[in-house]
Amino acid sequence: MSKPSASAKSAPNQPPEGSEPASYEQAVEELERLVQAMEAGQLPLDQLLASYQRGAALLKFCRARLQAVEQQVQVIEDSGAQAWGEE
């Protein structure tokens, strides 16, 4: 059986699994760290799977934040805001 503390020891400064990042930027940073660790090819299979799952959750979070921002921009544009430079 795998030890739950093993992944915490090998991935310091990583938030607990399932926790939502505080910001889009933090999610991207964590996702980049996960990708680097996975690409290094030195993770045990169980940790590789956990990293993949965390990465998928982070990607979902980032996509949702981007979609929310796109919707806000669309609302601003639809409200009749003038384009830059127009008078």
N, CA, C and O atoms as a CHARMM CRD file, in Angstrom:
* protein
*
  348
    1    1 MET  N      0.83700  -1.19000   0.00000 PROA 1      0.00000
    2    1 MET  CA     0.00000   0.00000   0.00000 PROA 1      0.00000
    3    1 MET  C      0.87400   1.24400   0.00000 PROA 1      0.00000
    4    1 MET  O      1.98300   1.23900   0.53600 PROA 1      0.00000
    5    2 SER  N      0.36800   2.30100  -0.60300 PROA 2      0.00000
    6    2 SER  CA     1.15600   3.53000  -0.66300 PROA 2      0.00000
    7    2 SER  C      0.94000   4.36100   0.58700 PROA 2      0.00000
    8    2 SER  O     -0.11700   4.31100   1.21600 PROA 2      0.00000
    9    3 LYS  N      1.96100   5.12400   0.92800 PROA 3      0.00000
   10    3 LYS  CA     1.90000   5.98300   2.09600 PROA 3      0.00000
   11    3 LYS  C      1.37800   7.35300   1.68600 PROA 3      0.00000
   12    3 LYS  O      1.87800   7.91900   0.71400 PROA 3      0.00000
   13    4 PRO  N      0.37400   7.91800   2.39900 PROA 4      0.00000
   14    4 PRO  CA    -0.14100   9.21800   2.03100 PROA 4      0.00000
   15    4 PRO  C      0.89300  10.31900   2.19700 PROA 4      0.00000
   16    4 PRO  O      0.82800  11.32900   1.49700 PROA 4      0.00000
   17    5 SER  N      1.83700  10.15100   3.10200 PROA 5      0.00000
   18    5 SER  CA     2.81900  11.20300   3.33200 PROA 5      0.00000
   19    5 SER  C      3.93300  11.20200   2.29300 PROA 5      0.00000
   20    5 SER  O      4.68800  12.17000   2.19600 PROA 5      0.00000
   21    6 ALA  N      4.04400  10.13200   1.51700 PROA 6      0.00000
   22    6 ALA  CA     5.11400  10.06000   0.52700 PROA 6      0.00000
   23    6 ALA  C      4.98000  11.14400  -0.52700 PROA 6      0.00000
   24    6 ALA  O      5.97900  11.74300  -0.92300 PROA 6      0.00000
   25    7 SER  N      3.75900  11.40700  -0.99100 PROA 7      0.00000
   26    7 SER  CA     3.60200  12.43100  -2.01600 PROA 7      0.00000
   27    7 SER  C      3.82100  13.81700  -1.45000 PROA 7      0.00000
   28    7 SER  O      4.28900  14.70400  -2.16400 PROA 7      0.00000
   29    8 ALA  N      3.49800  14.02600  -0.19200 PROA 8      0.00000
   30    8 ALA  CA     3.70700  15.33100   0.42600 PROA 8      0.00000
   31    8 ALA  C      5.20000  15.61000   0.57400 PROA 8      0.00000
   32    8 ALA  O      5.63600  16.75200   0.43100 PROA 8      0.00000
   33    9 LYS  N      5.99300  14.55700   0.86500 PROA 9      0.00000
   34    9 LYS  CA     7.43100  14.74500   1.02900 PROA 9      0.00000
   35    9 LYS  C      8.10700  15.05700  -0.29300 PROA 9      0.00000
   36    9 LYS  O      9.02800  15.87200  -0.34100 PROA 9      0.00000
   37   10 SER  N      7.65800  14.41500  -1.37300 PROA 10     0.00000
   38   10 SER  CA     8.33100  14.61100  -2.64300 PROA 10     0.00000
   39   10 SER  C      7.81100  15.81200  -3.41600 PROA 10     0.00000
   40   10 SER  O      8.40100  16.19000  -4.42800 PROA 10     0.00000
   41   11 ALA  N      6.71700  16.42200  -2.96100 PROA 11     0.00000
   42   11 ALA  CA     6.17300  17.59400  -3.63800 PROA 11     0.00000
   43   11 ALA  C      5.94500  18.71800  -2.62800 PROA 11     0.00000
   44   11 ALA  O      4.80000  19.06900  -2.34400 PROA 11     0.00000
   45   12 PRO  N      7.03300  19.29000  -2.07900 PROA 12     0.00000
   46   12 PRO  CA     6.86100  20.35600  -1.10800 PROA 12     0.00000
   47   12 PRO  C      6.27600  21.60100  -1.74900 PROA 12     0.00000
   48   12 PRO  O      6.37200  21.78700  -2.96200 PROA 12     0.00000
   49   13 ASN  N      5.67600  22.44500  -0.94000 PROA 13     0.00000
   50   13 ASN  CA     5.06200  23.69800  -1.38200 PROA 13     0.00000
   51   13 ASN  C      3.88100  23.48200  -2.31900 PROA 13     0.00000
   52   13 ASN  O      3.47400  24.40400  -3.02600 PROA 13     0.00000
   53   14 GLN  N      3.33100  22.28000  -2.32900 PROA 14     0.00000
   54   14 GLN  CA     2.16900  22.00600  -3.15600 PROA 14     0.00000
   55   14 GLN  C      0.94700  21.98000  -2.25200 PROA 14     0.00000
   56   14 GLN  O      0.96400  21.30400  -1.22400 PROA 14     0.00000
   57   15 PRO  N     -0.12500  22.70700  -2.61100 PROA 15     0.00000
   58   15 PRO  CA    -1.31600  22.72000  -1.77400 PROA 15     0.00000
   59   15 PRO  C     -1.91800  21.32800  -1.68400 PROA 15     0.00000
   60   15 PRO  O     -1.66700  20.48400  -2.54400 PROA 15     0.00000
   61   16 PRO  N     -2.70700  21.08600  -0.65400 PROA 16     0.00000
   62   16 PRO  CA    -3.33300  19.77500  -0.52200 PROA 16     0.00000
   63   16 PRO  C     -4.21600  19.46900  -1.72600 PROA 16     0.00000
   64   16 PRO  O     -4.80300  20.37000  -2.32500 PROA 16     0.00000
   65   17 GLU  N     -4.30200  18.19400  -2.07000 PROA 17     0.00000
   66   17 GLU  CA    -5.13400  17.79400  -3.19500 PROA 17     0.00000
   67   17 GLU  C     -6.56000  18.23800  -2.96700 PROA 17     0.00000
   68   17 GLU  O     -7.07900  18.15200  -1.85400 PROA 17     0.00000
   69   18 GLY  N     -7.18900  18.71200  -4.02400 PROA 18     0.00000
   70   18 GLY  CA    -8.57600  19.11300  -3.92300 PROA 18     0.00000
   71   18 GLY  C     -8.77200  20.55500  -3.49000 PROA 18     0.00000
   72   18 GLY  O     -9.88000  21.08100  -3.59000 PROA 18     0.00000
   73   19 SER  N     -7.71000  21.20900  -3.00900 PROA 19     0.00000
   74   19 SER  CA    -7.85900  22.59400  -2.60400 PROA 19     0.00000
   75   19 SER  C     -7.83700  23.47900  -3.84300 PROA 19     0.00000
   76   19 SER  O     -7.09900  23.22200  -4.79500 PROA 19     0.00000
   77   20 GLU  N     -8.65000  24.51600  -3.81400 PROA 20     0.00000
   78   20 GLU  CA    -8.72100  25.41700  -4.95300 PROA 20     0.00000
   79   20 GLU  C     -7.64600  26.48400  -4.82100 PROA 20     0.00000
   80   20 GLU  O     -7.43200  27.01500  -3.73000 PROA 20     0.00000
   81   21 PRO  N     -6.97500  26.80100  -5.90300 PROA 21     0.00000
   82   21 PRO  CA    -5.94500  27.84500  -5.84100 PROA 21     0.00000
   83   21 PRO  C     -6.56600  29.19500  -5.49000 PROA 21     0.00000
   84   21 PRO  O     -7.75000  29.42800  -5.73300 PROA 21     0.00000
   85   22 ALA  N     -5.75700  30.07000  -4.92000 PROA 22     0.00000
   86   22 ALA  CA    -6.23500  31.38900  -4.52700 PROA 22     0.00000
   87   22 ALA  C     -6.43800  32.28900  -5.74000 PROA 22     0.00000
   88   22 ALA  O     -7.23900  33.22300  -5.69900 PROA 22     0.00000
   89   23 SER  N     -5.70900  32.00700  -6.82300 PROA 23     0.00000
   90   23 SER  CA    -5.81900  32.86700  -8.00100 PROA 23     0.00000
   91   23 SER  C     -5.47400  32.06100  -9.25200 PROA 23     0.00000
   92   23 SER  O     -4.93500  30.95600  -9.18800 PROA 23     0.00000
   93   24 TYR  N     -5.80800  32.66200 -10.38000 PROA 24     0.00000
   94   24 TYR  CA    -5.46900  32.07500 -11.66900 PROA 24     0.00000
   95   24 TYR  C     -3.95700  31.91600 -11.79000 PROA 24     0.00000
   96   24 TYR  O     -3.46000  30.88200 -12.23500 PROA 24     0.00000
   97   25 GLU  N     -3.23200  32.96500 -11.38200 PROA 25     0.00000
   98   25 GLU  CA    -1.77200  32.95200 -11.49200 PROA 25     0.00000
   99   25 GLU  C     -1.15100  31.83200 -10.65800 PROA 25     0.00000
  100   25 GLU  O     -0.21000  31.17400 -11.10200 PROA 25     0.00000
  101   26 GLN  N     -1.67500  31.61700  -9.45200 PROA 26     0.00000
  102   26 GLN  CA    -1.15800  30.53400  -8.60900 PROA 26     0.00000
  103   26 GLN  C     -1.46300  29.17600  -9.22900 PROA 26     0.00000
  104   26 GLN  O     -0.65000  28.25500  -9.14400 PROA 26     0.00000
  105   27 ALA  N     -2.61600  29.05100  -9.84400 PROA 27     0.00000
  106   27 ALA  CA    -2.97600  27.79000 -10.49300 PROA 27     0.00000
  107   27 ALA  C     -2.02100  27.49700 -11.64500 PROA 27     0.00000
  108   27 ALA  O     -1.57500  26.36200 -11.81200 PROA 27     0.00000
  109   28 VAL  N     -1.70800  28.51700 -12.43800 PROA 28     0.00000
  110   28 VAL  CA    -0.79000  28.33300 -13.56900 PROA 28     0.00000
  111   28 VAL  C      0.59700  27.95300 -13.06600 PROA 28     0.00000
  112   28 VAL  O      1.23800  27.06700 -13.63100 PROA 28     0.00000
  113   29 GLU  N      1.06800  28.61500 -12.00700 PROA 29     0.00000
  114   29 GLU  CA     2.38700  28.28400 -11.45400 PROA 29     0.00000
  115   29 GLU  C      2.43900  26.83900 -10.97700 PROA 29     0.00000
  116   29 GLU  O      3.40100  26.12100 -11.25000 PROA 29     0.00000
  117   30 GLU  N      1.39200  26.41400 -10.25900 PROA 30     0.00000
  118   30 GLU  CA     1.36800  25.03100  -9.77100 PROA 30     0.00000
  119   30 GLU  C      1.29600  24.05200 -10.94100 PROA 30     0.00000
  120   30 GLU  O      1.94900  23.00900 -10.92600 PROA 30     0.00000
  121   31 LEU  N      0.51400  24.38800 -11.93600 PROA 31     0.00000
  122   31 LEU  CA     0.39700  23.52600 -13.11100 PROA 31     0.00000
  123   31 LEU  C      1.73900  23.39900 -13.82000 PROA 31     0.00000
  124   31 LEU  O      2.10700  22.30800 -14.25500 PROA 31     0.00000
  125   32 GLU  N      2.46500  24.48900 -13.93900 PROA 32     0.00000
  126   32 GLU  CA     3.79300  24.44400 -14.55700 PROA 32     0.00000
  127   32 GLU  C      4.74400  23.55300 -13.76000 PROA 32     0.00000
  128   32 GLU  O      5.51200  22.78800 -14.34400 PROA 32     0.00000
  129   33 ARG  N      4.69900  23.64800 -12.42900 PROA 33     0.00000
  130   33 ARG  CA     5.55700  22.78900 -11.59000 PROA 33     0.00000
  131   33 ARG  C      5.19800  21.32000 -11.78100 PROA 33     0.00000
  132   33 ARG  O      6.08100  20.46500 -11.86400 PROA 33     0.00000
  133   34 LEU  N      3.90300  21.02900 -11.84900 PROA 34     0.00000
  134   34 LEU  CA     3.47400  19.64600 -12.03400 PROA 34     0.00000
  135   34 LEU  C      3.95400  19.10000 -13.37900 PROA 34     0.00000
  136   34 LEU  O      4.43900  17.97200 -13.46400 PROA 34     0.00000
  137   35 VAL  N      3.81600  19.90000 -14.41100 PROA 35     0.00000
  138   35 VAL  CA     4.24400  19.45700 -15.74500 PROA 35     0.00000
  139   35 VAL  C      5.74400  19.18700 -15.75600 PROA 35     0.00000
  140   35 VAL  O      6.18800  18.18300 -16.31400 PROA 35     0.00000
  141   36 GLN  N      6.52100  20.06800 -15.14900 PROA 36     0.00000
  142   36 GLN  CA     7.97800  19.86100 -15.09900 PROA 36     0.00000
  143   36 GLN  C      8.31500  18.56800 -14.37200 PROA 36     0.00000
  144   36 GLN  O      9.16800  17.80300 -14.82300 PROA 36     0.00000
  145   37 ALA  N      7.65100  18.32200 -13.25700 PROA 37     0.00000
  146   37 ALA  CA     7.92000  17.10000 -12.49100 PROA 37     0.00000
  147   37 ALA  C      7.52800  15.85700 -13.28600 PROA 37     0.00000
  148   37 ALA  O      8.23200  14.84700 -13.27300 PROA 37     0.00000
  149   38 MET  N      6.40100  15.95000 -13.97300 PROA 38     0.00000
  150   38 MET  CA     5.94900  14.80400 -14.75700 PROA 38     0.00000
  151   38 MET  C      6.85900  14.56200 -15.95300 PROA 38     0.00000
  152   38 MET  O      7.15400  13.41400 -16.28500 PROA 38     0.00000
  153   39 GLU  N      7.30500  15.63500 -16.60400 PROA 39     0.00000
  154   39 GLU  CA     8.18100  15.48400 -17.76300 PROA 39     0.00000
  155   39 GLU  C      9.56000  14.96400 -17.39000 PROA 39     0.00000
  156   39 GLU  O     10.25300  14.38100 -18.22400 PROA 39     0.00000
  157   40 ALA  N      9.96000  15.17300 -16.14100 PROA 40     0.00000
  158   40 ALA  CA    11.26200  14.67900 -15.70000 PROA 40     0.00000
  159   40 ALA  C     11.29900  13.15500 -15.70700 PROA 40     0.00000
  160   40 ALA  O     12.36900  12.55200 -15.79400 PROA 40     0.00000
  161   41 GLY  N     10.12300  12.53900 -15.61500 PROA 41     0.00000
  162   41 GLY  CA    10.03600  11.08600 -15.71300 PROA 41     0.00000
  163   41 GLY  C     10.55900  10.32200 -14.51800 PROA 41     0.00000
  164   41 GLY  O     10.89400   9.14400 -14.63700 PROA 41     0.00000
  165   42 GLN  N     10.63600  10.96900 -13.36400 PROA 42     0.00000
  166   42 GLN  CA    11.18100  10.29600 -12.20200 PROA 42     0.00000
  167   42 GLN  C     10.15900  10.11100 -11.08500 PROA 42     0.00000
  168   42 GLN  O     10.52500   9.77400  -9.96000 PROA 42     0.00000
  169   43 LEU  N      8.87600  10.33100 -11.38900 PROA 43     0.00000
  170   43 LEU  CA     7.83700  10.15000 -10.37600 PROA 43     0.00000
  171   43 LEU  C      7.37400   8.69800 -10.36400 PROA 43     0.00000
  172   43 LEU  O      7.27000   8.07100 -11.41900 PROA 43     0.00000
  173   44 PRO  N      7.09700   8.16400  -9.18500 PROA 44     0.00000
  174   44 PRO  CA     6.49000   6.83100  -9.12900 PROA 44     0.00000
  175   44 PRO  C      5.10100   6.87800  -9.76600 PROA 44     0.00000
  176   44 PRO  O      4.48200   7.94000  -9.83400 PROA 44     0.00000
  177   45 LEU  N      4.62300   5.74800 -10.22200 PROA 45     0.00000
  178   45 LEU  CA     3.36400   5.67800 -10.94700 PROA 45     0.00000
  179   45 LEU  C      2.20400   6.28600 -10.16300 PROA 45     0.00000
  180   45 LEU  O      1.41500   7.04000 -10.73100 PROA 45     0.00000
  181   46 ASP  N      2.08500   5.97800  -8.88000 PROA 46     0.00000
  182   46 ASP  CA     0.98400   6.51500  -8.07000 PROA 46     0.00000
  183   46 ASP  C      1.04400   8.03300  -7.99300 PROA 46     0.00000
  184   46 ASP  O      0.01600   8.70500  -8.07800 PROA 46     0.00000
  185   47 GLN  N      2.23100   8.56600  -7.83500 PROA 47     0.00000
  186   47 GLN  CA     2.38600  10.01400  -7.75600 PROA 47     0.00000
  187   47 GLN  C      2.16000  10.66100  -9.12000 PROA 47     0.00000
  188   47 GLN  O      1.64900  11.77800  -9.20400 PROA 47     0.00000
  189   48 LEU  N      2.53400   9.97000 -10.16900 PROA 48     0.00000
  190   48 LEU  CA     2.30300  10.45900 -11.52400 PROA 48     0.00000
  191   48 LEU  C      0.80200  10.59700 -11.77600 PROA 48     0.00000
  192   48 LEU  O      0.34900  11.59300 -12.33900 PROA 48     0.00000
  193   49 LEU  N      0.05000   9.60800 -11.36300 PROA 49     0.00000
  194   49 LEU  CA    -1.40500   9.65000 -11.52000 PROA 49     0.00000
  195   49 LEU  C     -2.00600  10.77600 -10.68600 PROA 49     0.00000
  196   49 LEU  O     -2.87000  11.50800 -11.16800 PROA 49     0.00000
  197   50 ALA  N     -1.56000  10.92100  -9.45000 PROA 50     0.00000
  198   50 ALA  CA    -2.06300  11.99700  -8.58900 PROA 50     0.00000
  199   50 ALA  C     -1.73000  13.36500  -9.17800 PROA 50     0.00000
  200   50 ALA  O     -2.54900  14.28300  -9.12700 PROA 50     0.00000
  201   51 SER  N     -0.53900  13.50000  -9.73200 PROA 51     0.00000
  202   51 SER  CA    -0.13900  14.76100 -10.36300 PROA 51     0.00000
  203   51 SER  C     -0.99000  15.05100 -11.59200 PROA 51     0.00000
  204   51 SER  O     -1.37700  16.19400 -11.83500 PROA 51     0.00000
  205   52 TYR  N     -1.27500  14.02300 -12.35300 PROA 52     0.00000
  206   52 TYR  CA    -2.12700  14.19600 -13.53400 PROA 52     0.00000
  207   52 TYR  C     -3.52500  14.65200 -13.12000 PROA 52     0.00000
  208   52 TYR  O     -4.10100  15.55000 -13.73500 PROA 52     0.00000
  209   53 GLN  N     -4.06400  14.02600 -12.07300 PROA 53     0.00000
  210   53 GLN  CA    -5.40000  14.39400 -11.60000 PROA 53     0.00000
  211   53 GLN  C     -5.42300  15.83000 -11.07700 PROA 53     0.00000
  212   53 GLN  O     -6.36600  16.57500 -11.34600 PROA 53     0.00000
  213   54 ARG  N     -4.39700  16.21400 -10.33900 PROA 54     0.00000
  214   54 ARG  CA    -4.31500  17.58200  -9.83300 PROA 54     0.00000
  215   54 ARG  C     -4.18300  18.55900 -11.00100 PROA 54     0.00000
  216   54 ARG  O     -4.80500  19.62100 -11.00400 PROA 54     0.00000
  217   55 GLY  N     -3.37700  18.19700 -11.98100 PROA 55     0.00000
  218   55 GLY  CA    -3.21800  19.04100 -13.15700 PROA 55     0.00000
  219   55 GLY  C     -4.53200  19.23000 -13.90100 PROA 55     0.00000
  220   55 GLY  O     -4.83200  20.33300 -14.35900 PROA 55     0.00000
  221   56 ALA  N     -5.31100  18.17500 -14.02400 PROA 56     0.00000
  222   56 ALA  CA    -6.61000  18.26900 -14.68800 PROA 56     0.00000
  223   56 ALA  C     -7.54100  19.20000 -13.91500 PROA 56     0.00000
  224   56 ALA  O     -8.28200  19.97700 -14.51600 PROA 56     0.00000
  225   57 ALA  N     -7.50400  19.12300 -12.59000 PROA 57     0.00000
  226   57 ALA  CA    -8.33600  20.01200 -11.77000 PROA 57     0.00000
  227   57 ALA  C     -7.88400  21.46300 -11.91300 PROA 57     0.00000
  228   57 ALA  O     -8.71400  22.36800 -11.99100 PROA 57     0.00000
  229   58 LEU  N     -6.58300  21.68200 -11.94800 PROA 58     0.00000
  230   58 LEU  CA    -6.06200  23.04400 -12.12100 PROA 58     0.00000
  231   58 LEU  C     -6.42500  23.59900 -13.49400 PROA 58     0.00000
  232   58 LEU  O     -6.77600  24.77200 -13.62200 PROA 58     0.00000
  233   59 LEU  N     -6.34100  22.76800 -14.49900 PROA 59     0.00000
  234   59 LEU  CA    -6.70100  23.19100 -15.85300 PROA 59     0.00000
  235   59 LEU  C     -8.17900  23.57200 -15.91300 PROA 59     0.00000
  236   59 LEU  O     -8.53900  24.56500 -16.54500 PROA 59     0.00000
  237   60 LYS  N     -9.02000  22.79700 -15.26700 PROA 60     0.00000
  238   60 LYS  CA   -10.44900  23.10800 -15.22200 PROA 60     0.00000
  239   60 LYS  C    -10.68500  24.44900 -14.52200 PROA 60     0.00000
  240   60 LYS  O    -11.49800  25.25400 -14.97400 PROA 60     0.00000
  241   61 PHE  N     -9.97300  24.68300 -13.42200 PROA 61     0.00000
  242   61 PHE  CA   -10.08100  25.94700 -12.68800 PROA 61     0.00000
  243   61 PHE  C     -9.66400  27.11100 -13.58600 PROA 61     0.00000
  244   61 PHE  O    -10.36000  28.12500 -13.64800 PROA 61     0.00000
  245   62 CYS  N     -8.53400  26.97300 -14.28100 PROA 62     0.00000
  246   62 CYS  CA    -8.03500  28.04300 -15.15200 PROA 62     0.00000
  247   62 CYS  C     -9.01100  28.33500 -16.28900 PROA 62     0.00000
  248   62 CYS  O     -9.27800  29.49400 -16.60400 PROA 62     0.00000
  249   63 ARG  N     -9.53100  27.29700 -16.88800 PROA 63     0.00000
  250   63 ARG  CA   -10.48900  27.49300 -17.98000 PROA 63     0.00000
  251   63 ARG  C    -11.74200  28.20700 -17.49200 PROA 63     0.00000
  252   63 ARG  O    -12.27100  29.07400 -18.18700 PROA 63     0.00000
  253   64 ALA  N    -12.22000  27.85300 -16.30900 PROA 64     0.00000
  254   64 ALA  CA   -13.40600  28.49800 -15.75200 PROA 64     0.00000
  255   64 ALA  C    -13.14600  29.97700 -15.47000 PROA 64     0.00000
  256   64 ALA  O    -13.99800  30.82400 -15.74100 PROA 64     0.00000
  257   65 ARG  N    -11.96600  30.28500 -14.92500 PROA 65     0.00000
  258   65 ARG  CA   -11.62200  31.69300 -14.66000 PROA 65     0.00000
  259   65 ARG  C    -11.52500  32.48300 -15.95100 PROA 65     0.00000
  260   65 ARG  O    -12.02100  33.60700 -16.02400 PROA 65     0.00000
  261   66 LEU  N    -10.89300  31.91300 -16.97600 PROA 66     0.00000
  262   66 LEU  CA   -10.78700  32.59300 -18.26200 PROA 66     0.00000
  263   66 LEU  C    -12.16100  32.82100 -18.88700 PROA 66     0.00000
  264   66 LEU  O    -12.42300  33.88100 -19.45600 PROA 66     0.00000
  265   67 GLN  N    -13.02100  31.83800 -18.78000 PROA 67     0.00000
  266   67 GLN  CA   -14.36800  31.98000 -19.33000 PROA 67     0.00000
  267   67 GLN  C    -15.13600  33.07700 -18.58600 PROA 67     0.00000
  268   67 GLN  O    -15.86500  33.84700 -19.21100 PROA 67     0.00000
  269   68 ALA  N    -14.98500  33.15600 -17.28200 PROA 68     0.00000
  270   68 ALA  CA   -15.65200  34.19800 -16.50400 PROA 68     0.00000
  271   68 ALA  C    -15.16100  35.58200 -16.91100 PROA 68     0.00000
  272   68 ALA  O    -15.95500  36.51600 -17.02700 PROA 68     0.00000
  273   69 VAL  N    -13.86600  35.71300 -17.12600 PROA 69     0.00000
  274   69 VAL  CA   -13.31000  36.99700 -17.55000 PROA 69     0.00000
  275   69 VAL  C    -13.80300  37.35100 -18.94600 PROA 69     0.00000
  276   69 VAL  O    -14.14600  38.50400 -19.20900 PROA 69     0.00000
  277   70 GLU  N    -13.84100  36.36800 -19.84500 PROA 70     0.00000
  278   70 GLU  CA   -14.35400  36.61900 -21.19700 PROA 70     0.00000
  279   70 GLU  C    -15.79200  37.11600 -21.14700 PROA 70     0.00000
  280   70 GLU  O    -16.16300  38.02500 -21.89000 PROA 70     0.00000
  281   71 GLN  N    -16.60100  36.52600 -20.27500 PROA 71     0.00000
  282   71 GLN  CA   -17.98700  36.95200 -20.14200 PROA 71     0.00000
  283   71 GLN  C    -18.07500  38.37800 -19.60900 PROA 71     0.00000
  284   71 GLN  O    -18.91500  39.15800 -20.05700 PROA 71     0.00000
  285   72 GLN  N    -17.21900  38.71600 -18.66300 PROA 72     0.00000
  286   72 GLN  CA   -17.21400  40.07400 -18.13300 PROA 72     0.00000
  287   72 GLN  C    -16.81900  41.07900 -19.21400 PROA 72     0.00000
  288   72 GLN  O    -17.41300  42.15300 -19.30800 PROA 72     0.00000
  289   73 VAL  N    -15.84000  40.74500 -20.01100 PROA 73     0.00000
  290   73 VAL  CA   -15.42200  41.62200 -21.10300 PROA 73     0.00000
  291   73 VAL  C    -16.56300  41.78300 -22.09900 PROA 73     0.00000
  292   73 VAL  O    -16.81300  42.88700 -22.58400 PROA 73     0.00000
  293   74 GLN  N    -17.25100  40.69900 -22.40600 PROA 74     0.00000
  294   74 GLN  CA   -18.37000  40.75600 -23.34000 PROA 74     0.00000
  295   74 GLN  C    -19.47500  41.67100 -22.80700 PROA 74     0.00000
  296   74 GLN  O    -20.06400  42.43500 -23.57200 PROA 74     0.00000
  297   75 VAL  N    -19.75800  41.60500 -21.52500 PROA 75     0.00000
  298   75 VAL  CA   -20.76400  42.47000 -20.91200 PROA 75     0.00000
  299   75 VAL  C    -20.35200  43.93300 -21.04800 PROA 75     0.00000
  300   75 VAL  O    -21.17000  44.79500 -21.36900 PROA 75     0.00000
  301   76 ILE  N    -19.07500  44.19600 -20.79900 PROA 76     0.00000
  302   76 ILE  CA   -18.57100  45.57400 -20.92600 PROA 76     0.00000
  303   76 ILE  C    -18.71200  46.05200 -22.36600 PROA 76     0.00000
  304   76 ILE  O    -19.17000  47.16700 -22.61200 PROA 76     0.00000
  305   77 GLU  N    -18.32100  45.21200 -23.30900 PROA 77     0.00000
  306   77 GLU  CA   -18.42400  45.58900 -24.71900 PROA 77     0.00000
  307   77 GLU  C    -19.87200  45.77700 -25.14200 PROA 77     0.00000
  308   77 GLU  O    -20.18000  46.69300 -25.90500 PROA 77     0.00000
  309   78 ASP  N    -20.75800  44.92500 -24.65900 PROA 78     0.00000
  310   78 ASP  CA   -22.16700  45.00200 -25.03400 PROA 78     0.00000
  311   78 ASP  C    -22.87700  46.19500 -24.39800 PROA 78     0.00000
  312   78 ASP  O    -23.93600  46.61200 -24.86600 PROA 78     0.00000
  313   79 SER  N    -22.29900  46.73600 -23.34400 PROA 79     0.00000
  314   79 SER  CA   -22.95300  47.85100 -22.65900 PROA 79     0.00000
  315   79 SER  C    -22.73300  49.17400 -23.38400 PROA 79     0.00000
  316   79 SER  O    -23.17100  50.22300 -22.90900 PROA 79     0.00000
  317   80 GLY  N    -22.07200  49.13200 -24.50700 PROA 80     0.00000
  318   80 GLY  CA   -21.90900  50.32400 -25.30900 PROA 80     0.00000
  319   80 GLY  C    -20.63200  51.08000 -25.04200 PROA 80     0.00000
  320   80 GLY  O    -20.50800  52.24300 -25.42600 PROA 80     0.00000
  321   81 ALA  N    -19.68000  50.44000 -24.38800 PROA 81     0.00000
  322   81 ALA  CA   -18.40200  51.10500 -24.15300 PROA 81     0.00000
  323   81 ALA  C    -17.74800  51.39800 -25.49400 PROA 81     0.00000
  324   81 ALA  O    -17.75000  50.55500 -26.39000 PROA 81     0.00000
  325   82 GLN  N    -17.20100  52.57000 -25.62400 PROA 82     0.00000
  326   82 GLN  CA   -16.56600  52.93900 -26.87700 PROA 82     0.00000
  327   82 GLN  C    -15.20600  52.25700 -26.99500 PROA 82     0.00000
  328   82 GLN  O    -14.49800  52.05500 -26.00800 PROA 82     0.00000
  329   83 ALA  N    -14.87500  51.91900 -28.20700 PROA 83     0.00000
  330   83 ALA  CA   -13.57000  51.30900 -28.45400 PROA 83     0.00000
  331   83 ALA  C    -12.48500  52.33500 -28.16600 PROA 83     0.00000
  332   83 ALA  O    -12.72700  53.54000 -28.23600 PROA 83     0.00000
  333   84 TRP  N    -11.31400  51.86700 -27.85100 PROA 84     0.00000
  334   84 TRP  CA   -10.18700  52.76200 -27.57900 PROA 84     0.00000
  335   84 TRP  C     -9.94700  53.66100 -28.78400 PROA 84     0.00000
  336   84 TRP  O     -9.89000  53.18900 -29.92000 PROA 84     0.00000
  337   85 GLY  N     -9.81100  54.92800 -28.53500 PROA 85     0.00000
  338   85 GLY  CA    -9.50900  55.88000 -29.59000 PROA 85     0.00000
  339   85 GLY  C    -10.73800  56.46200 -30.28200 PROA 85     0.00000
  340   85 GLY  O    -10.62300  57.42900 -31.03500 PROA 85     0.00000
  341   86 GLU  N    -11.91100  55.88300 -30.03500 PROA 86     0.00000
  342   86 GLU  CA   -13.12500  56.44000 -30.64200 PROA 86     0.00000
  343   86 GLU  C    -13.66900  57.55400 -29.76900 PROA 86     0.00000
  344   86 GLU  O    -13.55300  57.51800 -28.54400 PROA 86     0.00000
  345   87 GLU  N    -14.25900  58.53600 -30.41100 PROA 87     0.00000
  346   87 GLU  CA   -14.85000  59.63500 -29.64200 PROA 87     0.00000
  347   87 GLU  C    -16.26300  59.84000 -30.04000 PROA 87     0.00000
  348   87 GLU  O    -16.93300  60.72300 -29.50400 PROA 87     0.00000
